[in-house]
Amino acid sequence: MKRLLDVLWRWEPMAHSRWELVFMRVMVALLIWDTHSAWVNQLWDPVAVIKAMAERPFAWDIPFTAQPHPNGLAMWMDVTWVSTAAVEQTLRALTFVSLIAYVAGVSAAWSLAIPVWFGILAGTLSNSQGAIGHMTQGLHQVTLGIWMASVWWALRSRKGLPLWRGFNRGQCEAEVGRQVLIGGYVVSAVSKLIESKALWFVNARYVPLHMLKNNEMKYAQSLDPAFLQMEGLSRLMLDHPVICQLLFGVGLPLELFAFVGLRNRKLAVIIGALLIFFHWSVMQLMSLFFFFNITLLLTFLVCPWWWLNPRRTAQEAT
């Protein structure tokens, strides 16, 4: 047991190899492009996916022309200009070119500048309409972290400072992206503790009420009877609150201590897999969409392609 704990707790920098970094950049680029095309909705139809990627971005239009309830950056500046047809179409075309450059290995300081800030500004405008959505929050935070890490790495290199942890630029970008992703979960847990006055576990018994409300709202929007199929489970958990507390309450400590997944790849897999399972469970119970979170966890923590590589080595990075 002592040897097992020593192996699990040993600090080992996650130095990604060149091929792994390419794979990670492809995953991030695909997620960013989904915010412009919603290709994930056709995930199991390759032809429809390609068609969505190619056609939707240049047919979509940001419908908001005002920010009646300023949120985020909109509290200090006017962001409605981003929805102007000429600006939006130009930025979307530049986003497409930028993502190709990013996948090809161009520094994120250059290749992600437009995709990151266009996404943040468009999301800010959307969230300034009176209803707040956070479906892509994790993606925008991670990509912002990657962009800032690339700028920071370039400045350090220009000043002749030693490489951070011995990482090259791509490895630095990936490590900061992973830290931002994990940080989001820790902040979420701290916020839950503050807002619930440390009674999150106790209040978890009421989650089935939100499940019923959310599923009935989905049914009212689409009249799809599938959203009513989970009512029996919701009522079961209302009758047995301990089940609900165990199922949803366990998510709090998992998020709060997610940072241990930064110590090494083994703990990253464990934490990543547990968070994916938690997201998947909530997604099934509440008909919510966690595709971005799950994919980011797969990309930055679980990294199944690395574990399946028989010739992997932590020192092969270039």
PDB file of C-alpha atoms in Angstrom:
ATOM      1  CA  MET A   1       0.000   0.000   0.000  1.00  0.00           C
ATOM      2  CA  LYS A   2       2.843   2.375   0.815  1.00  0.00           C
ATOM      3  CA  ARG A   3       4.484   1.691  -2.552  1.00  0.00           C
ATOM      4  CA  LEU A   4       1.158   2.211  -4.305  1.00  0.00           C
ATOM      5  CA  LEU A   5       0.598   5.534  -2.550  1.00  0.00           C
ATOM      6  CA  ASP A   6       4.159   6.620  -3.324  1.00  0.00           C
ATOM      7  CA  VAL A   7       3.627   5.891  -7.018  1.00  0.00           C
ATOM      8  CA  LEU A   8       0.259   7.642  -7.084  1.00  0.00           C
ATOM      9  CA  TRP A   9       1.455  10.741  -5.211  1.00  0.00           C
ATOM     10  CA  ARG A  10       4.812  11.144  -6.961  1.00  0.00           C
ATOM     11  CA  TRP A  11       5.058  14.485  -8.763  1.00  0.00           C
ATOM     12  CA  GLU A  12       5.801  13.973 -12.452  1.00  0.00           C
ATOM     13  CA  PRO A  13       5.515  16.822 -14.976  1.00  0.00           C
ATOM     14  CA  MET A  14       3.233  15.815 -17.852  1.00  0.00           C
ATOM     15  CA  ALA A  15       5.531  16.432 -20.807  1.00  0.00           C
ATOM     16  CA  HIS A  16       3.458  15.683 -23.900  1.00  0.00           C
ATOM     17  CA  SER A  17       5.180  14.370 -27.009  1.00  0.00           C
ATOM     18  CA  ARG A  18       4.846  16.103 -30.366  1.00  0.00           C
ATOM     19  CA  TRP A  19       2.224  13.708 -31.728  1.00  0.00           C
ATOM     20  CA  GLU A  20       0.193  14.029 -28.544  1.00  0.00           C
ATOM     21  CA  LEU A  21       0.235  17.818 -28.733  1.00  0.00           C
ATOM     22  CA  VAL A  22      -1.029  17.641 -32.321  1.00  0.00           C
ATOM     23  CA  PHE A  23      -3.889  15.427 -31.170  1.00  0.00           C
ATOM     24  CA  MET A  24      -4.732  17.822 -28.351  1.00  0.00           C
ATOM     25  CA  ARG A  25      -4.703  20.832 -30.695  1.00  0.00           C
ATOM     26  CA  VAL A  26      -7.057  19.019 -33.073  1.00  0.00           C
ATOM     27  CA  MET A  27      -9.480  18.319 -30.222  1.00  0.00           C
ATOM     28  CA  VAL A  28      -9.440  21.940 -29.034  1.00  0.00           C
ATOM     29  CA  ALA A  29      -9.901  23.244 -32.582  1.00  0.00           C
ATOM     30  CA  LEU A  30     -12.872  20.943 -33.174  1.00  0.00           C
ATOM     31  CA  LEU A  31     -14.536  22.129 -29.968  1.00  0.00           C
ATOM     32  CA  ILE A  32     -14.016  25.773 -30.889  1.00  0.00           C
ATOM     33  CA  TRP A  33     -15.443  25.183 -34.358  1.00  0.00           C
ATOM     34  CA  ASP A  34     -18.488  23.491 -32.836  1.00  0.00           C
ATOM     35  CA  THR A  35     -19.387  26.821 -31.218  1.00  0.00           C
ATOM     36  CA  HIS A  36     -19.713  28.127 -34.779  1.00  0.00           C
ATOM     37  CA  SER A  37     -21.385  25.102 -36.379  1.00  0.00           C
ATOM     38  CA  ALA A  38     -22.944  22.779 -33.743  1.00  0.00           C
ATOM     39  CA  TRP A  39     -21.520  19.784 -35.610  1.00  0.00           C
ATOM     40  CA  VAL A  40     -21.743  17.722 -32.413  1.00  0.00           C
ATOM     41  CA  ASN A  41     -25.493  17.440 -32.938  1.00  0.00           C
ATOM     42  CA  GLN A  42     -24.708  15.112 -35.873  1.00  0.00           C
ATOM     43  CA  LEU A  43     -21.881  13.339 -34.059  1.00  0.00           C
ATOM     44  CA  TRP A  44     -22.772   9.827 -35.286  1.00  0.00           C
ATOM     45  CA  ASP A  45     -23.303  10.840 -38.924  1.00  0.00           C
ATOM     46  CA  PRO A  46     -19.896  11.666 -40.495  1.00  0.00           C
ATOM     47  CA  VAL A  47     -21.414  13.130 -43.657  1.00  0.00           C
ATOM     48  CA  ALA A  48     -23.731  15.404 -41.674  1.00  0.00           C
ATOM     49  CA  VAL A  49     -20.818  16.446 -39.431  1.00  0.00           C
ATOM     50  CA  ILE A  50     -18.709  17.558 -42.384  1.00  0.00           C
ATOM     51  CA  LYS A  51     -21.693  19.324 -43.936  1.00  0.00           C
ATOM     52  CA  ALA A  52     -22.421  21.161 -40.664  1.00  0.00           C
ATOM     53  CA  MET A  53     -18.780  22.218 -40.313  1.00  0.00           C
ATOM     54  CA  ALA A  54     -18.644  23.534 -43.864  1.00  0.00           C
ATOM     55  CA  GLU A  55     -22.037  25.215 -44.251  1.00  0.00           C
ATOM     56  CA  ARG A  56     -23.430  26.374 -40.912  1.00  0.00           C
ATOM     57  CA  PRO A  57     -20.692  28.790 -39.791  1.00  0.00           C
ATOM     58  CA  PHE A  58     -21.161  31.026 -42.808  1.00  0.00           C
ATOM     59  CA  ALA A  59     -24.956  30.909 -42.635  1.00  0.00           C
ATOM     60  CA  TRP A  60     -25.280  31.616 -38.917  1.00  0.00           C
ATOM     61  CA  ASP A  61     -25.918  35.091 -37.603  1.00  0.00           C
ATOM     62  CA  ILE A  62     -25.584  36.477 -34.070  1.00  0.00           C
ATOM     63  CA  PRO A  63     -29.117  37.839 -33.519  1.00  0.00           C
ATOM     64  CA  PHE A  64     -28.354  40.239 -30.670  1.00  0.00           C
ATOM     65  CA  THR A  65     -27.964  43.942 -31.372  1.00  0.00           C
ATOM     66  CA  ALA A  66     -28.195  45.259 -27.800  1.00  0.00           C
ATOM     67  CA  GLN A  67     -26.967  44.333 -24.322  1.00  0.00           C
ATOM     68  CA  PRO A  68     -29.935  45.148 -22.055  1.00  0.00           C
ATOM     69  CA  HIS A  69     -28.479  43.200 -19.120  1.00  0.00           C
ATOM     70  CA  PRO A  70     -24.694  43.685 -19.335  1.00  0.00           C
ATOM     71  CA  ASN A  71     -22.660  40.728 -18.136  1.00  0.00           C
ATOM     72  CA  GLY A  72     -18.916  40.261 -17.887  1.00  0.00           C
ATOM     73  CA  LEU A  73     -16.958  42.526 -20.220  1.00  0.00           C
ATOM     74  CA  ALA A  74     -20.225  44.120 -21.345  1.00  0.00           C
ATOM     75  CA  MET A  75     -20.403  45.836 -17.962  1.00  0.00           C
ATOM     76  CA  TRP A  76     -17.465  48.023 -19.015  1.00  0.00           C
ATOM     77  CA  MET A  77     -17.693  48.153 -22.798  1.00  0.00           C
ATOM     78  CA  ASP A  78     -20.062  47.885 -25.742  1.00  0.00           C
ATOM     79  CA  VAL A  79     -19.696  44.486 -27.424  1.00  0.00           C
ATOM     80  CA  THR A  80     -22.657  44.719 -29.801  1.00  0.00           C
ATOM     81  CA  TRP A  81     -20.307  45.543 -32.689  1.00  0.00           C
ATOM     82  CA  VAL A  82     -19.318  41.888 -32.811  1.00  0.00           C
ATOM     83  CA  SER A  83     -22.785  41.025 -34.175  1.00  0.00           C
ATOM     84  CA  THR A  84     -22.458  43.420 -37.141  1.00  0.00           C
ATOM     85  CA  ALA A  85     -22.740  41.243 -40.255  1.00  0.00           C
ATOM     86  CA  ALA A  86     -19.462  42.325 -41.838  1.00  0.00           C
ATOM     87  CA  VAL A  87     -17.532  42.010 -38.560  1.00  0.00           C
ATOM     88  CA  GLU A  88     -19.048  38.664 -37.614  1.00  0.00           C
ATOM     89  CA  GLN A  89     -18.479  37.089 -41.026  1.00  0.00           C
ATOM     90  CA  THR A  90     -14.908  38.367 -41.195  1.00  0.00           C
ATOM     91  CA  LEU A  91     -14.055  37.136 -37.690  1.00  0.00           C
ATOM     92  CA  ARG A  92     -15.605  33.743 -38.387  1.00  0.00           C
ATOM     93  CA  ALA A  93     -13.593  33.337 -41.585  1.00  0.00           C
ATOM     94  CA  LEU A  94     -10.425  34.396 -39.730  1.00  0.00           C
ATOM     95  CA  THR A  95     -11.301  31.947 -36.956  1.00  0.00           C
ATOM     96  CA  PHE A  96     -11.387  29.119 -39.498  1.00  0.00           C
ATOM     97  CA  VAL A  97      -7.971  30.069 -40.900  1.00  0.00           C
ATOM     98  CA  SER A  98      -6.571  30.571 -37.393  1.00  0.00           C
ATOM     99  CA  LEU A  99      -7.677  27.128 -36.213  1.00  0.00           C
ATOM    100  CA  ILE A 100      -5.955  25.496 -39.178  1.00  0.00           C
ATOM    101  CA  ALA A 101      -2.785  27.380 -38.238  1.00  0.00           C
ATOM    102  CA  TYR A 102      -3.174  26.322 -34.600  1.00  0.00           C
ATOM    103  CA  VAL A 103      -3.472  22.648 -35.534  1.00  0.00           C
ATOM    104  CA  ALA A 104      -0.427  23.041 -37.784  1.00  0.00           C
ATOM    105  CA  GLY A 105       1.606  24.154 -34.758  1.00  0.00           C
ATOM    106  CA  VAL A 106       1.632  27.936 -35.065  1.00  0.00           C
ATOM    107  CA  SER A 107       2.029  29.599 -31.671  1.00  0.00           C
ATOM    108  CA  ALA A 108      -1.319  29.989 -29.894  1.00  0.00           C
ATOM    109  CA  ALA A 109      -0.310  33.594 -29.156  1.00  0.00           C
ATOM    110  CA  TRP A 110      -1.033  34.230 -32.832  1.00  0.00           C
ATOM    111  CA  SER A 111      -3.280  31.394 -33.974  1.00  0.00           C
ATOM    112  CA  LEU A 112      -5.762  31.471 -31.065  1.00  0.00           C
ATOM    113  CA  ALA A 113      -6.012  35.234 -30.577  1.00  0.00           C
ATOM    114  CA  ILE A 114      -9.015  35.703 -32.865  1.00  0.00           C
ATOM    115  CA  PRO A 115     -10.851  32.428 -31.993  1.00  0.00           C
ATOM    116  CA  VAL A 116     -10.477  33.087 -28.251  1.00  0.00           C
ATOM    117  CA  TRP A 117     -11.579  36.723 -28.196  1.00  0.00           C
ATOM    118  CA  PHE A 118     -14.294  36.310 -30.818  1.00  0.00           C
ATOM    119  CA  GLY A 119     -15.745  33.458 -28.751  1.00  0.00           C
ATOM    120  CA  ILE A 120     -15.547  35.406 -25.493  1.00  0.00           C
ATOM    121  CA  LEU A 121     -17.117  38.545 -26.974  1.00  0.00           C
ATOM    122  CA  ALA A 122     -19.914  36.601 -28.699  1.00  0.00           C
ATOM    123  CA  GLY A 123     -20.606  34.694 -25.476  1.00  0.00           C
ATOM    124  CA  THR A 124     -20.578  37.925 -23.480  1.00  0.00           C
ATOM    125  CA  LEU A 125     -23.155  39.467 -25.802  1.00  0.00           C
ATOM    126  CA  SER A 126     -25.337  36.358 -25.541  1.00  0.00           C
ATOM    127  CA  ASN A 127     -25.122  36.406 -21.743  1.00  0.00           C
ATOM    128  CA  SER A 128     -26.098  40.090 -21.713  1.00  0.00           C
ATOM    129  CA  GLN A 129     -29.654  39.378 -22.852  1.00  0.00           C
ATOM    130  CA  GLY A 130     -31.032  38.557 -19.400  1.00  0.00           C
ATOM    131  CA  ALA A 131     -30.329  34.802 -19.239  1.00  0.00           C
ATOM    132  CA  ILE A 132     -26.941  33.328 -18.373  1.00  0.00           C
ATOM    133  CA  GLY A 133     -25.601  30.235 -20.107  1.00  0.00           C
ATOM    134  CA  HIS A 134     -22.344  28.476 -19.234  1.00  0.00           C
ATOM    135  CA  MET A 135     -22.270  25.517 -21.623  1.00  0.00           C
ATOM    136  CA  THR A 136     -19.047  26.698 -23.290  1.00  0.00           C
ATOM    137  CA  GLN A 137     -17.554  28.431 -20.257  1.00  0.00           C
ATOM    138  CA  GLY A 138     -14.955  25.736 -19.628  1.00  0.00           C
ATOM    139  CA  LEU A 139     -13.861  25.755 -23.275  1.00  0.00           C
ATOM    140  CA  HIS A 140     -13.432  29.536 -23.360  1.00  0.00           C
ATOM    141  CA  GLN A 141     -11.523  29.513 -20.078  1.00  0.00           C
ATOM    142  CA  VAL A 142      -9.167  26.771 -21.249  1.00  0.00           C
ATOM    143  CA  THR A 143      -8.498  28.393 -24.619  1.00  0.00           C
ATOM    144  CA  LEU A 144      -7.913  31.755 -22.941  1.00  0.00           C
ATOM    145  CA  GLY A 145      -5.415  30.029 -20.635  1.00  0.00           C
ATOM    146  CA  ILE A 146      -3.658  28.410 -23.604  1.00  0.00           C
ATOM    147  CA  TRP A 147      -3.433  31.752 -25.396  1.00  0.00           C
ATOM    148  CA  MET A 148      -2.080  33.555 -22.312  1.00  0.00           C
ATOM    149  CA  ALA A 149       0.432  30.741 -21.690  1.00  0.00           C
ATOM    150  CA  SER A 150       1.708  31.067 -25.247  1.00  0.00           C
ATOM    151  CA  VAL A 151       2.128  34.838 -24.891  1.00  0.00           C
ATOM    152  CA  TRP A 152       3.882  34.351 -21.527  1.00  0.00           C
ATOM    153  CA  TRP A 153       6.202  31.686 -22.959  1.00  0.00           C
ATOM    154  CA  ALA A 154       7.123  33.964 -25.879  1.00  0.00           C
ATOM    155  CA  LEU A 155       7.925  36.865 -23.526  1.00  0.00           C
ATOM    156  CA  ARG A 156      10.092  34.635 -21.325  1.00  0.00           C
ATOM    157  CA  SER A 157      11.946  33.310 -24.349  1.00  0.00           C
ATOM    158  CA  ARG A 158      12.531  36.825 -25.685  1.00  0.00           C
ATOM    159  CA  LYS A 159      14.037  37.832 -22.324  1.00  0.00           C
ATOM    160  CA  GLY A 160      16.262  34.745 -22.338  1.00  0.00           C
ATOM    161  CA  LEU A 161      14.681  33.293 -19.207  1.00  0.00           C
ATOM    162  CA  PRO A 162      14.896  29.519 -18.617  1.00  0.00           C
ATOM    163  CA  LEU A 163      12.007  27.377 -19.838  1.00  0.00           C
ATOM    164  CA  TRP A 164       9.252  26.843 -17.275  1.00  0.00           C
ATOM    165  CA  ARG A 165       9.609  23.264 -15.979  1.00  0.00           C
ATOM    166  CA  GLY A 166      11.762  22.631 -19.038  1.00  0.00           C
ATOM    167  CA  PHE A 167       8.628  22.678 -21.209  1.00  0.00           C
ATOM    168  CA  ASN A 168       8.671  23.778 -24.820  1.00  0.00           C
ATOM    169  CA  ARG A 169       5.915  26.107 -26.042  1.00  0.00           C
ATOM    170  CA  GLY A 170       3.382  23.392 -26.885  1.00  0.00           C
ATOM    171  CA  GLN A 171       3.891  21.635 -23.559  1.00  0.00           C
ATOM    172  CA  CYS A 172       3.543  24.927 -21.673  1.00  0.00           C
ATOM    173  CA  GLU A 173       0.272  25.683 -23.474  1.00  0.00           C
ATOM    174  CA  ALA A 174      -1.109  22.219 -22.654  1.00  0.00           C
ATOM    175  CA  GLU A 175      -0.079  22.386 -18.994  1.00  0.00           C
ATOM    176  CA  VAL A 176      -1.664  25.793 -18.402  1.00  0.00           C
ATOM    177  CA  GLY A 177      -4.802  24.682 -20.261  1.00  0.00           C
ATOM    178  CA  ARG A 178      -5.018  21.697 -17.909  1.00  0.00           C
ATOM    179  CA  GLN A 179      -4.513  23.876 -14.834  1.00  0.00           C
ATOM    180  CA  VAL A 180      -7.253  26.279 -15.942  1.00  0.00           C
ATOM    181  CA  LEU A 181      -9.631  23.362 -16.543  1.00  0.00           C
ATOM    182  CA  ILE A 182      -8.962  21.950 -13.073  1.00  0.00           C
ATOM    183  CA  GLY A 183      -9.133  25.423 -11.519  1.00  0.00           C
ATOM    184  CA  GLY A 184     -12.641  25.851 -12.889  1.00  0.00           C
ATOM    185  CA  TYR A 185     -13.826  22.795 -10.983  1.00  0.00           C
ATOM    186  CA  VAL A 186     -12.203  23.935  -7.738  1.00  0.00           C
ATOM    187  CA  VAL A 187     -13.780  27.387  -8.052  1.00  0.00           C
ATOM    188  CA  SER A 188     -17.138  25.737  -8.747  1.00  0.00           C
ATOM    189  CA  ALA A 189     -16.856  23.709  -5.539  1.00  0.00           C
ATOM    190  CA  VAL A 190     -15.820  26.729  -3.463  1.00  0.00           C
ATOM    191  CA  SER A 191     -18.744  28.714  -4.903  1.00  0.00           C
ATOM    192  CA  LYS A 192     -21.159  25.932  -3.962  1.00  0.00           C
ATOM    193  CA  LEU A 193     -19.836  25.903  -0.409  1.00  0.00           C
ATOM    194  CA  ILE A 194     -20.171  29.685  -0.120  1.00  0.00           C
ATOM    195  CA  GLU A 195     -23.624  29.919  -1.702  1.00  0.00           C
ATOM    196  CA  SER A 196     -24.993  26.966   0.315  1.00  0.00           C
ATOM    197  CA  LYS A 197     -23.306  28.158   3.523  1.00  0.00           C
ATOM    198  CA  ALA A 198     -21.462  24.814   3.641  1.00  0.00           C
ATOM    199  CA  LEU A 199     -24.765  22.910   3.441  1.00  0.00           C
ATOM    200  CA  TRP A 200     -24.321  21.590  -0.113  1.00  0.00           C
ATOM    201  CA  PHE A 201     -24.441  17.932   0.938  1.00  0.00           C
ATOM    202  CA  VAL A 202     -27.560  18.516   3.027  1.00  0.00           C
ATOM    203  CA  ASN A 203     -29.292  20.479   0.266  1.00  0.00           C
ATOM    204  CA  ALA A 204     -28.439  17.858  -2.361  1.00  0.00           C
ATOM    205  CA  ARG A 205     -31.662  16.072  -1.375  1.00  0.00           C
ATOM    206  CA  TYR A 206     -33.577  18.758  -3.300  1.00  0.00           C
ATOM    207  CA  VAL A 207     -31.828  18.181  -6.628  1.00  0.00           C
ATOM    208  CA  PRO A 208     -34.667  15.901  -7.881  1.00  0.00           C
ATOM    209  CA  LEU A 209     -36.944  18.966  -7.828  1.00  0.00           C
ATOM    210  CA  HIS A 210     -34.580  20.647 -10.268  1.00  0.00           C
ATOM    211  CA  MET A 211     -34.531  17.449 -12.334  1.00  0.00           C
ATOM    212  CA  LEU A 212     -38.321  17.486 -12.601  1.00  0.00           C
ATOM    213  CA  LYS A 213     -38.378  21.193 -13.436  1.00  0.00           C
ATOM    214  CA  ASN A 214     -35.624  20.891 -16.032  1.00  0.00           C
ATOM    215  CA  ASN A 215     -37.126  17.854 -17.770  1.00  0.00           C
ATOM    216  CA  GLU A 216     -40.597  19.378 -17.861  1.00  0.00           C
ATOM    217  CA  MET A 217     -39.117  22.577 -19.317  1.00  0.00           C
ATOM    218  CA  LYS A 218     -37.368  20.507 -22.016  1.00  0.00           C
ATOM    219  CA  TYR A 219     -40.638  18.717 -22.750  1.00  0.00           C
ATOM    220  CA  ALA A 220     -42.530  22.014 -23.008  1.00  0.00           C
ATOM    221  CA  GLN A 221     -39.952  23.277 -25.500  1.00  0.00           C
ATOM    222  CA  SER A 222     -39.866  20.202 -27.748  1.00  0.00           C
ATOM    223  CA  LEU A 223     -42.908  18.046 -26.781  1.00  0.00           C
ATOM    224  CA  ASP A 224     -40.495  15.108 -26.827  1.00  0.00           C
ATOM    225  CA  PRO A 225     -41.922  12.488 -24.400  1.00  0.00           C
ATOM    226  CA  ALA A 226     -38.389  11.193 -23.799  1.00  0.00           C
ATOM    227  CA  PHE A 227     -37.858  14.061 -21.361  1.00  0.00           C
ATOM    228  CA  LEU A 228     -40.641  12.712 -19.141  1.00  0.00           C
ATOM    229  CA  GLN A 229     -39.192   9.228 -18.861  1.00  0.00           C
ATOM    230  CA  MET A 230     -36.973  10.168 -15.896  1.00  0.00           C
ATOM    231  CA  GLU A 231     -39.812  11.380 -13.677  1.00  0.00           C
ATOM    232  CA  GLY A 232     -40.028   8.029 -11.929  1.00  0.00           C
ATOM    233  CA  LEU A 233     -36.368   8.194 -10.932  1.00  0.00           C
ATOM    234  CA  SER A 234     -36.763  11.790  -9.739  1.00  0.00           C
ATOM    235  CA  ARG A 235     -39.680  10.804  -7.522  1.00  0.00           C
ATOM    236  CA  LEU A 236     -37.738   7.794  -6.222  1.00  0.00           C
ATOM    237  CA  MET A 237     -34.896  10.071  -5.104  1.00  0.00           C
ATOM    238  CA  LEU A 238     -37.367  12.462  -3.517  1.00  0.00           C
ATOM    239  CA  ASP A 239     -38.698   9.561  -1.476  1.00  0.00           C
ATOM    240  CA  HIS A 240     -35.150   8.406  -0.621  1.00  0.00           C
ATOM    241  CA  PRO A 241     -33.083  11.596  -0.150  1.00  0.00           C
ATOM    242  CA  VAL A 242     -29.981   9.720   1.040  1.00  0.00           C
ATOM    243  CA  ILE A 243     -29.568   8.227  -2.446  1.00  0.00           C
ATOM    244  CA  CYS A 244     -29.706  11.701  -3.908  1.00  0.00           C
ATOM    245  CA  GLN A 245     -27.232  13.067  -1.373  1.00  0.00           C
ATOM    246  CA  LEU A 246     -24.748  10.312  -2.153  1.00  0.00           C
ATOM    247  CA  LEU A 247     -25.121  10.727  -5.912  1.00  0.00           C
ATOM    248  CA  PHE A 248     -24.901  14.523  -6.112  1.00  0.00           C
ATOM    249  CA  GLY A 249     -23.137  15.309  -2.845  1.00  0.00           C
ATOM    250  CA  VAL A 250     -20.055  13.290  -3.833  1.00  0.00           C
ATOM    251  CA  GLY A 251     -19.486  15.672  -6.739  1.00  0.00           C
ATOM    252  CA  LEU A 252     -18.509  18.477  -4.352  1.00  0.00           C
ATOM    253  CA  PRO A 253     -15.372  16.886  -2.830  1.00  0.00           C
ATOM    254  CA  LEU A 254     -14.461  15.531  -6.262  1.00  0.00           C
ATOM    255  CA  GLU A 255     -14.462  19.066  -7.679  1.00  0.00           C
ATOM    256  CA  LEU A 256     -12.893  20.616  -4.576  1.00  0.00           C
ATOM    257  CA  PHE A 257      -9.873  18.277  -4.672  1.00  0.00           C
ATOM    258  CA  ALA A 258      -9.628  17.983  -8.444  1.00  0.00           C
ATOM    259  CA  PHE A 259      -6.253  19.746  -8.259  1.00  0.00           C
ATOM    260  CA  VAL A 260      -4.562  16.508  -7.129  1.00  0.00           C
ATOM    261  CA  GLY A 261      -4.949  15.401 -10.748  1.00  0.00           C
ATOM    262  CA  LEU A 262      -2.139  17.807 -11.632  1.00  0.00           C
ATOM    263  CA  ARG A 263       0.518  15.769  -9.807  1.00  0.00           C
ATOM    264  CA  ASN A 264       0.998  13.073 -12.448  1.00  0.00           C
ATOM    265  CA  ARG A 265      -0.685  11.231 -15.285  1.00  0.00           C
ATOM    266  CA  LYS A 266      -2.015   8.444 -13.059  1.00  0.00           C
ATOM    267  CA  LEU A 267      -3.915  10.810 -10.786  1.00  0.00           C
ATOM    268  CA  ALA A 268      -4.980  12.819 -13.837  1.00  0.00           C
ATOM    269  CA  VAL A 269      -6.642   9.703 -15.272  1.00  0.00           C
ATOM    270  CA  ILE A 270      -8.375   8.893 -11.987  1.00  0.00           C
ATOM    271  CA  ILE A 271      -9.688  12.423 -11.421  1.00  0.00           C
ATOM    272  CA  GLY A 272     -10.582  12.873 -15.083  1.00  0.00           C
ATOM    273  CA  ALA A 273     -12.460   9.570 -15.297  1.00  0.00           C
ATOM    274  CA  LEU A 274     -14.409  10.279 -12.088  1.00  0.00           C
ATOM    275  CA  LEU A 275     -15.409  13.747 -13.306  1.00  0.00           C
ATOM    276  CA  ILE A 276     -16.467  12.318 -16.674  1.00  0.00           C
ATOM    277  CA  PHE A 277     -18.605   9.709 -14.934  1.00  0.00           C
ATOM    278  CA  PHE A 278     -20.141  12.426 -12.740  1.00  0.00           C
ATOM    279  CA  HIS A 279     -20.923  14.595 -15.785  1.00  0.00           C
ATOM    280  CA  TRP A 280     -22.368  11.641 -17.653  1.00  0.00           C
ATOM    281  CA  SER A 281     -24.605  10.716 -14.703  1.00  0.00           C
ATOM    282  CA  VAL A 282     -25.949  14.251 -14.335  1.00  0.00           C
ATOM    283  CA  MET A 283     -26.374  14.490 -18.104  1.00  0.00           C
ATOM    284  CA  GLN A 284     -28.533  11.360 -18.132  1.00  0.00           C
ATOM    285  CA  LEU A 285     -30.585  12.421 -15.130  1.00  0.00           C
ATOM    286  CA  MET A 286     -31.143  16.085 -15.983  1.00  0.00           C
ATOM    287  CA  SER A 287     -30.925  16.135 -19.800  1.00  0.00           C
ATOM    288  CA  LEU A 288     -28.060  18.643 -19.618  1.00  0.00           C
ATOM    289  CA  PHE A 289     -25.229  19.023 -22.141  1.00  0.00           C
ATOM    290  CA  PHE A 290     -21.679  18.399 -20.897  1.00  0.00           C
ATOM    291  CA  PHE A 291     -19.999  17.452 -24.155  1.00  0.00           C
ATOM    292  CA  PHE A 292     -17.427  20.250 -23.893  1.00  0.00           C
ATOM    293  CA  ASN A 293     -16.459  19.386 -20.309  1.00  0.00           C
ATOM    294  CA  ILE A 294     -16.222  15.665 -21.029  1.00  0.00           C
ATOM    295  CA  THR A 295     -14.120  16.186 -24.158  1.00  0.00           C
ATOM    296  CA  LEU A 296     -11.792  18.610 -22.374  1.00  0.00           C
ATOM    297  CA  LEU A 297     -11.310  16.114 -19.540  1.00  0.00           C
ATOM    298  CA  LEU A 298     -10.528  13.379 -22.057  1.00  0.00           C
ATOM    299  CA  THR A 299      -8.066  15.653 -23.836  1.00  0.00           C
ATOM    300  CA  PHE A 300      -6.168  17.188 -20.927  1.00  0.00           C
ATOM    301  CA  LEU A 301      -6.456  14.628 -18.114  1.00  0.00           C
ATOM    302  CA  VAL A 302      -7.354  11.133 -19.305  1.00  0.00           C
ATOM    303  CA  CYS A 303      -5.401  11.235 -22.594  1.00  0.00           C
ATOM    304  CA  PRO A 304      -6.408   7.662 -23.580  1.00  0.00           C
ATOM    305  CA  TRP A 305      -4.323   7.802 -26.769  1.00  0.00           C
ATOM    306  CA  TRP A 306      -1.148   8.143 -24.680  1.00  0.00           C
ATOM    307  CA  TRP A 307      -1.958   5.172 -22.457  1.00  0.00           C
ATOM    308  CA  LEU A 308      -2.771   3.017 -25.496  1.00  0.00           C
ATOM    309  CA  ASN A 309       0.572   3.817 -27.125  1.00  0.00           C
ATOM    310  CA  PRO A 310       2.883   0.819 -26.383  1.00  0.00           C
ATOM    311  CA  ARG A 311       6.028   2.878 -27.007  1.00  0.00           C
ATOM    312  CA  ARG A 312       5.144   5.852 -24.874  1.00  0.00           C
ATOM    313  CA  THR A 313       7.751   7.479 -22.702  1.00  0.00           C
ATOM    314  CA  ALA A 314       7.623  10.587 -20.576  1.00  0.00           C
ATOM    315  CA  GLN A 315      10.907  11.779 -22.066  1.00  0.00           C
ATOM    316  CA  GLU A 316      10.106  11.508 -25.768  1.00  0.00           C
ATOM    317  CA  ALA A 317       8.797  15.084 -25.987  1.00  0.00           C
ATOM    318  CA  THR A 318      10.550  17.445 -28.341  1.00  0.00           C
TER     319      THR A 318
END
